[in-house]
Coordinates of C-alpha atoms in Angstrom, one line a residue:
X844 CA 0.0 0.0 0.0
X845 CA 1.3 3.5 -0.8
X846 CA 2.2 5.7 2.1
X847 CA -0.4 8.3 1.3
X848 CA -3.1 5.7 1.3
X849 CA -2.0 4.4 4.7
X850 CA -2.1 7.9 6.1
X851 CA -5.5 8.4 4.7
X852 CA -6.7 5.1 6.1
X853 CA -5.5 5.8 9.6
X854 CA -7.0 9.3 9.5
X855 CA -10.3 8.0 8.3
X856 CA -10.4 5.3 11.0
X857 CA -9.4 7.7 13.7
X858 CA -12.0 10.3 12.8
X859 CA -14.7 7.6 12.6
X860 CA -13.8 6.0 15.9
X861 CA -13.7 9.4 17.6
X862 CA -17.1 10.3 16.3
X863 CA -15.9 13.4 14.3
X864 CA -17.9 12.5 11.2
X865 CA -21.4 11.0 10.5
X866 CA -21.7 7.3 10.7
X867 CA -20.9 5.7 7.3
X868 CA -19.3 8.8 5.9
X869 CA -16.2 6.9 4.8
X870 CA -18.1 3.7 3.9
X871 CA -20.4 5.8 1.7
X872 CA -17.6 7.6 -0.2
X873 CA -17.2 4.9 -2.9
X874 CA -20.0 2.5 -2.2
X875 CA -22.9 4.4 -3.7
X876 CA -22.6 3.0 -7.2
X877 CA -23.2 -0.4 -8.6
X878 CA -19.5 -0.9 -9.5
X879 CA -16.9 -2.1 -7.1
X880 CA -14.3 0.7 -6.6
X881 CA -11.4 0.1 -9.0
X882 CA -8.6 0.8 -6.4
X883 CA -8.2 0.9 -2.7
X884 CA -7.5 4.7 -2.8
X885 CA -9.5 6.5 -0.2
X886 CA -11.2 3.4 1.1
X887 CA -11.4 2.7 4.8
X888 CA -10.2 -0.4 6.6
X889 CA -7.3 -2.7 5.8
X890 CA -6.7 -6.0 4.2
X891 CA -8.0 -7.6 1.0
X892 CA -10.8 -6.3 -1.3
X893 CA -11.4 -8.9 -4.0
X894 CA -11.5 -7.8 -7.6
X895 CA -11.6 -11.0 -9.5
X896 CA -13.9 -10.8 -12.6
X897 CA -16.4 -13.2 -11.1
X898 CA -16.5 -11.3 -7.8
X899 CA -17.1 -7.9 -9.6
X900 CA -19.9 -9.5 -11.5
X901 CA -21.5 -10.8 -8.3
X902 CA -21.1 -7.4 -6.6
X903 CA -22.7 -5.6 -9.6
X904 CA -25.6 -8.1 -9.9
X905 CA -26.4 -8.0 -6.2
X906 CA -26.4 -4.2 -6.2
X907 CA -28.5 -4.0 -9.3
X908 CA -31.2 -6.1 -7.5
X909 CA -30.9 -4.3 -4.2
X910 CA -31.1 -0.9 -5.9
X911 CA -34.7 -1.7 -6.8
X912 CA -35.6 -2.9 -3.3
X913 CA -34.4 0.0 -1.2
X914 CA -38.0 1.2 -0.3
X915 CA -39.3 -2.3 0.1
X916 CA -36.5 -3.3 2.5
X917 CA -36.8 -0.3 4.8
X918 CA -36.8 -1.1 8.5
X919 CA -35.6 -4.7 8.0
X920 CA -33.5 -6.9 10.2
X921 CA -30.4 -6.9 7.9
X922 CA -28.1 -9.9 7.5
X923 CA -24.7 -8.7 6.3
X924 CA -22.2 -11.3 5.1
X925 CA -20.6 -13.2 2.3
X926 CA -21.7 -16.3 0.3
X927 CA -22.8 -18.1 3.4
X928 CA -25.4 -15.4 4.0
X929 CA -26.2 -15.0 0.3
X930 CA -26.8 -18.7 0.0
X931 CA -29.6 -18.6 2.6
X932 CA -31.8 -16.8 0.0
X933 CA -33.7 -13.5 0.1
X934 CA -36.1 -14.6 2.8
X935 CA -33.4 -16.7 4.7
X936 CA -35.3 -19.9 3.9
X937 CA -38.4 -18.6 5.6
X938 CA -36.7 -19.3 8.9
X939 CA -38.1 -16.3 10.7
X940 CA -41.8 -16.1 10.1
X941 CA -43.2 -12.6 10.7
X942 CA -39.8 -10.9 10.8
X943 CA -39.0 -8.5 8.0
X944 CA -35.5 -9.4 6.8
X945 CA -33.1 -8.2 4.2
X946 CA -30.3 -10.4 3.0
X947 CA -27.2 -8.4 2.1
X948 CA -24.7 -11.2 1.6
X949 CA -22.3 -11.1 -1.4
X950 CA -20.5 -14.3 -2.3
X951 CA -16.8 -13.9 -1.9
X952 CA -16.9 -10.6 0.0
X953 CA -14.4 -9.7 2.7
X954 CA -14.8 -7.6 5.9
X955 CA -13.3 -4.6 4.1
X956 CA -15.7 -5.0 1.2
X957 CA -18.6 -5.1 3.7
X958 CA -17.2 -2.0 5.4
X959 CA -17.2 0.1 2.2
X960 CA -20.8 -1.0 1.3
X961 CA -22.1 -0.6 4.8
X962 CA -23.8 2.7 4.2
X963 CA -25.5 1.8 1.0
X964 CA -26.4 -1.8 1.8
X965 CA -27.3 -1.6 5.5
X966 CA -27.6 1.9 7.0
X967 CA -29.6 3.2 4.0
X968 CA -32.3 0.7 4.9
X969 CA -32.8 2.2 8.4
X970 CA -32.4 -1.3 9.9
X971 CA -34.2 -2.4 13.0
X972 CA -31.2 -4.7 13.7
X973 CA -28.1 -6.2 12.1
X974 CA -26.8 -9.8 12.0
X975 CA -23.1 -10.1 11.1
X976 CA -21.2 -13.1 9.8
X977 CA -17.9 -12.2 8.2
X978 CA -14.2 -13.0 8.0
X979 CA -13.8 -16.4 6.4
X980 CA -12.9 -15.0 2.9
X981 CA -10.3 -12.7 4.5
X982 CA -8.6 -15.8 5.8
X983 CA -8.5 -17.4 2.4
X984 CA -6.8 -14.2 1.1
X985 CA -4.2 -14.7 3.9
X986 CA -5.3 -11.7 6.0
X987 CA -4.2 -11.9 9.6
X988 CA -6.9 -12.1 12.3
X989 CA -5.8 -8.8 13.7
X990 CA -6.5 -7.0 10.4
X991 CA -9.9 -8.7 10.0
X992 CA -10.9 -7.8 13.6
X993 CA -9.9 -4.2 12.9
X994 CA -12.4 -4.0 10.1
X995 CA -15.1 -5.5 12.3
X996 CA -14.3 -2.7 14.9
X997 CA -14.9 -0.1 12.2
X998 CA -18.2 -1.6 11.1
X999 CA -19.3 -1.7 14.7
X1000 CA -18.3 1.9 15.3
X1001 CA -20.3 3.0 12.3
X1002 CA -23.4 1.0 13.5
X1003 CA -23.1 2.5 17.0
X1004 CA -22.7 6.0 15.5
X1005 CA -25.8 5.5 13.4
X1006 CA -27.8 4.2 16.4
X1007 CA -26.3 3.4 19.8
X1008 CA -29.3 1.2 20.6
X1009 CA -29.5 -0.7 17.4
X1010 CA -29.4 -4.5 18.2
X1011 CA -26.4 -6.2 16.7
X1012 CA -25.8 -9.9 16.7
X1013 CA -22.3 -11.0 15.9
X1014 CA -22.0 -14.6 14.8
X1015 CA -18.6 -16.3 15.3
X1016 CA -16.9 -17.3 12.1
X1017 CA -18.0 -20.8 11.2
X1018 CA -15.5 -23.7 11.1
X1019 CA -14.1 -24.7 7.7
X1020 CA -10.9 -26.6 6.8
X1021 CA -7.2 -26.1 6.2
X1022 CA -7.9 -27.6 2.7
X1023 CA -10.1 -24.6 2.1
X1024 CA -7.3 -22.3 3.3
X1025 CA -9.2 -21.6 6.5
X1026 CA -7.4 -23.5 9.2
X1027 CA -9.1 -24.1 12.5
X1028 CA -6.3 -22.3 14.5
X1029 CA -6.8 -19.1 12.4
X1030 CA -10.5 -19.2 12.9
X1031 CA -10.3 -19.7 16.6
X1032 CA -7.8 -16.8 16.9
X1033 CA -10.1 -14.6 14.9
X1034 CA -13.1 -15.5 17.0
X1035 CA -11.1 -14.8 20.1
X1036 CA -10.4 -11.3 18.8
X1037 CA -14.1 -10.8 17.9
X1038 CA -15.0 -11.7 21.5
X1039 CA -12.5 -9.2 22.8
X1040 CA -13.8 -6.5 20.4
X1041 CA -17.3 -6.7 21.9
X1042 CA -16.5 -7.5 25.5
X1043 CA -18.5 -5.2 27.8
X1044 CA -20.6 -3.9 24.9
X1045 CA -24.3 -4.5 25.8
X1046 CA -25.4 -3.4 22.3
X1047 CA -23.8 -6.5 20.6
X1048 CA -24.8 -10.0 21.3
X1049 CA -22.0 -12.5 20.5
X1050 CA -23.4 -15.8 19.3
X1051 CA -21.2 -18.9 19.7
X1052 CA -21.7 -20.4 16.3
X1053 CA -18.3 -22.0 16.0
X1054 CA -18.7 -24.7 18.6
X1055 CA -22.2 -25.3 17.2
X1056 CA -20.7 -26.6 14.0
X1057 CA -17.1 -27.7 14.7
X1058 CA -16.0 -31.3 14.9
X1059 CA -13.4 -32.6 17.3
X1060 CA -10.6 -31.2 15.2
X1061 CA -12.2 -27.8 14.9
X1062 CA -13.2 -28.3 11.3
X1063 CA -16.6 -28.2 9.6
X1064 CA -18.6 -31.4 9.3
X1065 CA -19.3 -32.7 5.8
X1066 CA -22.8 -33.6 6.8
X1067 CA -23.6 -29.9 7.3
X1068 CA -20.9 -28.3 5.1
X1069 CA -20.5 -30.6 2.0
X1070 CA -17.7 -28.4 0.6
X1071 CA -16.3 -27.6 4.1
X1072 CA -17.3 -24.0 3.7
X1073 CA -21.0 -23.5 2.8
X1074 CA -23.8 -24.9 4.9
X1075 CA -26.5 -27.1 3.4
X1076 CA -30.1 -27.1 4.6
X1077 CA -29.2 -28.9 7.8
X1078 CA -26.5 -26.3 8.5
X1079 CA -28.8 -23.4 7.9
X1080 CA -31.5 -24.9 10.1
X1081 CA -29.0 -25.1 13.0
X1082 CA -28.0 -21.5 12.4
X1083 CA -31.6 -20.4 12.4
X1084 CA -32.3 -22.3 15.6
X1085 CA -29.3 -20.6 17.3
X1086 CA -30.5 -17.2 16.3
X1087 CA -34.2 -17.6 17.3
X1088 CA -33.8 -17.4 21.1
X1089 CA -31.8 -14.1 20.7
X1090 CA -34.3 -12.7 18.3
X1091 CA -37.1 -13.6 20.8
X1092 CA -35.3 -11.7 23.5
X1093 CA -34.9 -8.7 21.1
X1094 CA -38.7 -8.7 20.4
X1095 CA -38.5 -10.0 16.8
X1096 CA -40.1 -13.3 17.6
X1097 CA -42.4 -14.9 20.3
X1098 CA -44.0 -11.5 21.1
X1099 CA -47.2 -12.9 22.7
X1100 CA -47.7 -14.2 26.2
X1101 CA -47.4 -17.9 27.0
X1102 CA -50.9 -19.1 28.0
X1103 CA -49.7 -22.3 29.9
X1104 CA -51.6 -23.3 33.0
X1105 CA -50.1 -25.6 35.7
X1106 CA -51.4 -29.1 36.1
X1107 CA -53.8 -29.8 39.0
X1108 CA -51.9 -29.7 42.3
X1109 CA -49.0 -27.5 41.0
X1110 CA -48.5 -23.9 41.6
X1111 CA -46.4 -21.5 39.6
X1112 CA -43.2 -20.0 41.1
X1113 CA -43.0 -17.5 38.3
X1114 CA -46.1 -15.5 37.3
X1115 CA -44.8 -15.0 33.7
X1116 CA -45.0 -11.2 34.0
X1117 CA -42.6 -10.0 36.6
X1118 CA -40.3 -11.2 39.4
X1119 CA -42.7 -11.1 42.3
X1120 CA -41.5 -13.6 44.8
X1121 CA -37.8 -13.6 43.6
X1122 CA -34.7 -11.9 44.9
X1123 CA -30.9 -11.9 45.0
X1124 CA -29.1 -13.4 47.9
X1125 CA -25.6 -13.3 49.3
X1126 CA -24.0 -16.3 47.6
X1127 CA -22.2 -17.3 50.8
X1128 CA -24.6 -16.6 53.6
X1129 CA -27.8 -16.9 51.5
X1130 CA -29.2 -13.7 53.2
X1131 CA -31.8 -11.8 51.2
X1132 CA -30.6 -8.8 49.3
X1133 CA -32.5 -7.0 46.6
X1134 CA -36.2 -8.1 46.0
X1135 CA -37.9 -7.7 42.7
X1136 CA -41.6 -7.8 43.4
X1137 CA -43.5 -6.2 40.5
X1138 CA -40.3 -5.6 38.4
X1139 CA -39.7 -7.0 34.9
X1140 CA -35.9 -6.8 35.2
X1141 CA -33.4 -7.3 38.0
X1142 CA -31.4 -4.3 39.0
X1143 CA -28.4 -5.4 36.9
X1144 CA -30.6 -6.1 33.9
X1145 CA -29.4 -9.7 33.6
X1146 CA -32.8 -11.3 34.3
X1147 CA -35.8 -10.2 32.2
X1148 CA -39.4 -11.3 32.5
X1149 CA -40.8 -11.5 29.0
X1150 CA -44.0 -13.2 27.7
X1151 CA -43.9 -16.0 30.3
X1152 CA -40.1 -16.5 30.1
X1153 CA -37.3 -15.8 32.5
X1154 CA -34.6 -14.6 30.2
X1155 CA -31.1 -14.8 31.6
X1156 CA -29.5 -12.6 29.0
X1157 CA -26.1 -13.0 27.4
X1158 CA -23.6 -11.2 29.6
X1159 CA -21.7 -8.4 27.8
X1160 CA -18.5 -9.4 29.7
X1161 CA -18.7 -12.9 28.0
X1162 CA -19.1 -14.6 31.3
X1163 CA -20.7 -13.4 34.6
X1164 CA -22.2 -15.5 37.3
X1165 CA -25.4 -14.4 38.9
X1166 CA -28.2 -16.1 40.8
X1167 CA -31.9 -15.4 41.2
X1168 CA -33.7 -17.1 44.1
X1169 CA -37.2 -17.7 45.3
X1170 CA -38.0 -15.9 48.5
X1171 CA -39.7 -19.1 49.7
X1172 CA -37.9 -22.0 51.0
X1173 CA -39.1 -25.6 50.6
X1174 CA -38.7 -28.2 53.3
X1175 CA -41.4 -30.7 52.2
X1176 CA -41.0 -33.3 49.5
X1177 CA -41.9 -31.9 46.1
X1178 CA -42.0 -32.2 42.4
X1179 CA -40.4 -29.3 40.5
X1180 CA -41.1 -28.9 36.8
X1181 CA -39.8 -26.3 34.3
X1182 CA -38.6 -25.9 30.8
X1183 CA -35.4 -24.3 29.6
X1184 CA -33.8 -23.2 26.3
X1185 CA -30.1 -22.5 25.8
X1186 CA -28.2 -20.8 23.0
X1187 CA -25.1 -22.7 21.7
X1188 CA -22.7 -23.6 24.5
X1189 CA -24.7 -21.6 27.1
X1190 CA -24.0 -22.4 30.8
X1191 CA -26.4 -22.1 33.6
X1192 CA -27.9 -24.0 36.5
X1193 CA -30.9 -24.8 38.6
X1194 CA -30.4 -24.7 42.4
X1195 CA -32.5 -27.2 44.4
X1196 CA -32.5 -26.0 48.0
X1197 CA -28.9 -24.8 47.3
X1198 CA -27.1 -27.7 45.5
X1199 CA -26.8 -27.0 41.7
X1200 CA -28.1 -29.1 38.9
X1201 CA -26.1 -28.1 35.8
X1202 CA -28.6 -26.7 33.3
X1203 CA -26.8 -26.0 30.0
X1204 CA -26.6 -26.6 26.3
X1205 CA -25.7 -30.1 27.2
X1206 CA -24.3 -31.4 23.9
X1207 CA -21.7 -28.6 23.8
X1208 CA -21.3 -27.5 27.4
X1209 CA -21.9 -30.8 29.1
X1210 CA -21.9 -32.5 31.5
X1211 CA -24.6 -34.7 30.0
X1212 CA -23.4 -34.9 26.4
X1213 CA -25.0 -38.2 25.4
X1214 CA -28.7 -37.4 25.9
X1215 CA -30.7 -38.7 23.0
X1216 CA -33.8 -36.5 23.5
X1217 CA -32.2 -33.1 24.1
X1218 CA -33.5 -30.5 21.7
X1219 CA -30.8 -28.1 20.8
X1220 CA -31.8 -24.4 21.0
X1221 CA -35.3 -25.5 21.7
X1222 CA -37.4 -26.1 24.9
X1223 CA -36.5 -29.0 27.1
X1224 CA -38.3 -30.1 30.3
X1225 CA -36.6 -30.7 33.6
X1226 CA -38.4 -32.7 36.3
X1227 CA -37.0 -32.9 39.8
X1228 CA -38.6 -35.3 42.2
X1229 CA -37.5 -34.7 45.8
X1230 CA -38.1 -37.3 48.5
X1231 CA -36.4 -37.6 51.8
X1232 CA -33.9 -35.0 50.9
X1233 CA -32.8 -36.8 47.7
X1234 CA -33.6 -35.5 44.2
X1235 CA -34.1 -37.6 41.0
X1236 CA -33.5 -35.2 38.1
X1237 CA -34.5 -35.9 34.5
X1238 CA -34.4 -34.0 31.2
X1239 CA -37.1 -35.0 28.7
X1240 CA -37.4 -38.3 30.7
X1241 CA -33.7 -39.1 30.6
X1242 CA -32.0 -39.3 33.9
X1243 CA -29.4 -36.6 34.7
X1244 CA -29.0 -37.4 38.4
X1245 CA -30.5 -40.5 40.1
X1246 CA -29.8 -39.4 43.6
X1247 CA -28.7 -35.8 44.3
X1248 CA -28.3 -35.2 48.0
X1249 CA -30.1 -32.1 49.3
X1250 CA -30.2 -30.2 52.6
X1251 CA -33.4 -30.4 54.6
X1252 CA -34.7 -27.0 53.4
X1253 CA -33.9 -24.2 50.9
X1254 CA -35.0 -22.1 48.0
X1255 CA -35.1 -22.7 44.3
X1256 CA -32.6 -20.7 42.2
X1257 CA -31.7 -20.0 38.6
X1258 CA -28.1 -19.2 37.6
X1259 CA -26.7 -17.3 34.7
X1260 CA -23.1 -17.8 33.6
X1261 CA -22.4 -17.5 29.9
X1262 CA -24.6 -17.4 26.8
X1263 CA -28.4 -16.9 27.0
X1264 CA -30.6 -19.2 29.1
X1265 CA -34.4 -19.0 29.3
X1266 CA -36.8 -20.7 31.8
X1267 CA -40.5 -21.0 31.6
X1268 CA -43.5 -22.8 33.2
X1269 CA -41.7 -23.1 36.5
X1270 CA -44.1 -24.9 38.9
X1271 CA -44.0 -27.0 42.0
X1272 CA -46.2 -29.5 43.9
X1273 CA -45.4 -30.0 47.5
X1274 CA -46.3 -33.3 49.1
X1275 CA -46.9 -34.0 52.8

């Protein structure tokens, strides 16, 4: 790169990050036309911009189509990416019924290419949210993870400048293969930098899509990625399932109340609307601290009551342990029933009088990795039968713990650790 271009690049990046120019000003400079800019001169970011003939044709074809849809695609949930996103189709396979979506994937694109078209392809649509999947093509072009992560930071800065409350979902780079010039170690290094770039940023939800797809060697599975790069229908279905709980929390999906009623003899511990009857406790002494009667969120914002669900939101720090407890304590024998849903690799727990039953995305986070009936990123039922201070715990009728020893009395608790966990239909039946 020429020296003057490097100076221009650094100046542009600095001005953007310091908020001295409108969001997208630099991305907009050469991205308003249908043609890919002929040179890197004046373009923001760093690293490769592809200019192969086939890529320039795809770029132009996609923009010709999109130029006719600008009005139609206003206020969409925009998916920005490369061929993996493009290959999902204009309506993303119909995966998100009722959600207005706009697919802005271009096959072969790099993070720098996405940066220069951000204004035209994303911000011009006045998006309600943005889903990002990017970086795999940069690796094929031998870009270093630090350079790729730098482009991501510029994209995030522009999105934040446009709207500091705009929901952003950042998907980890999917696994691929060294044979596709995308070795596992490079992808893991890039995903680590992505996590660091959004750590502490509550506006961005990081979705762990790499462990969702990776095999034991960290590569893509042929059953879901036949060419070890692009997902097939099964792969897209898993990606959609991983996104749905996050989209529900962000009010794109599942926007009506759950009308479930407990069975005869059971009483609800969660009223589905707020946290009446729940509080924080000192984790050592178990003394009551903040109570949340009538409140739809806890004071730290980690627990959210939404349409019959207790949402334990993804912590901005990446991992943060918190516990929410019933005010009541239970000394009689009882049957506890609830349903839970976990995003990929999420970690949580259900406390039974105090001892913890691990409640996680079991296939990825363990410890119960061999369950046959677990439904990934969907609702699963836990049943805990307590008799004589011993609990038998099952998930979808498969035994997790045959005889978990309990104290004589104690509350019920829900833990948050990493990823997003949700609980619903929490009910109990005490027996004499």
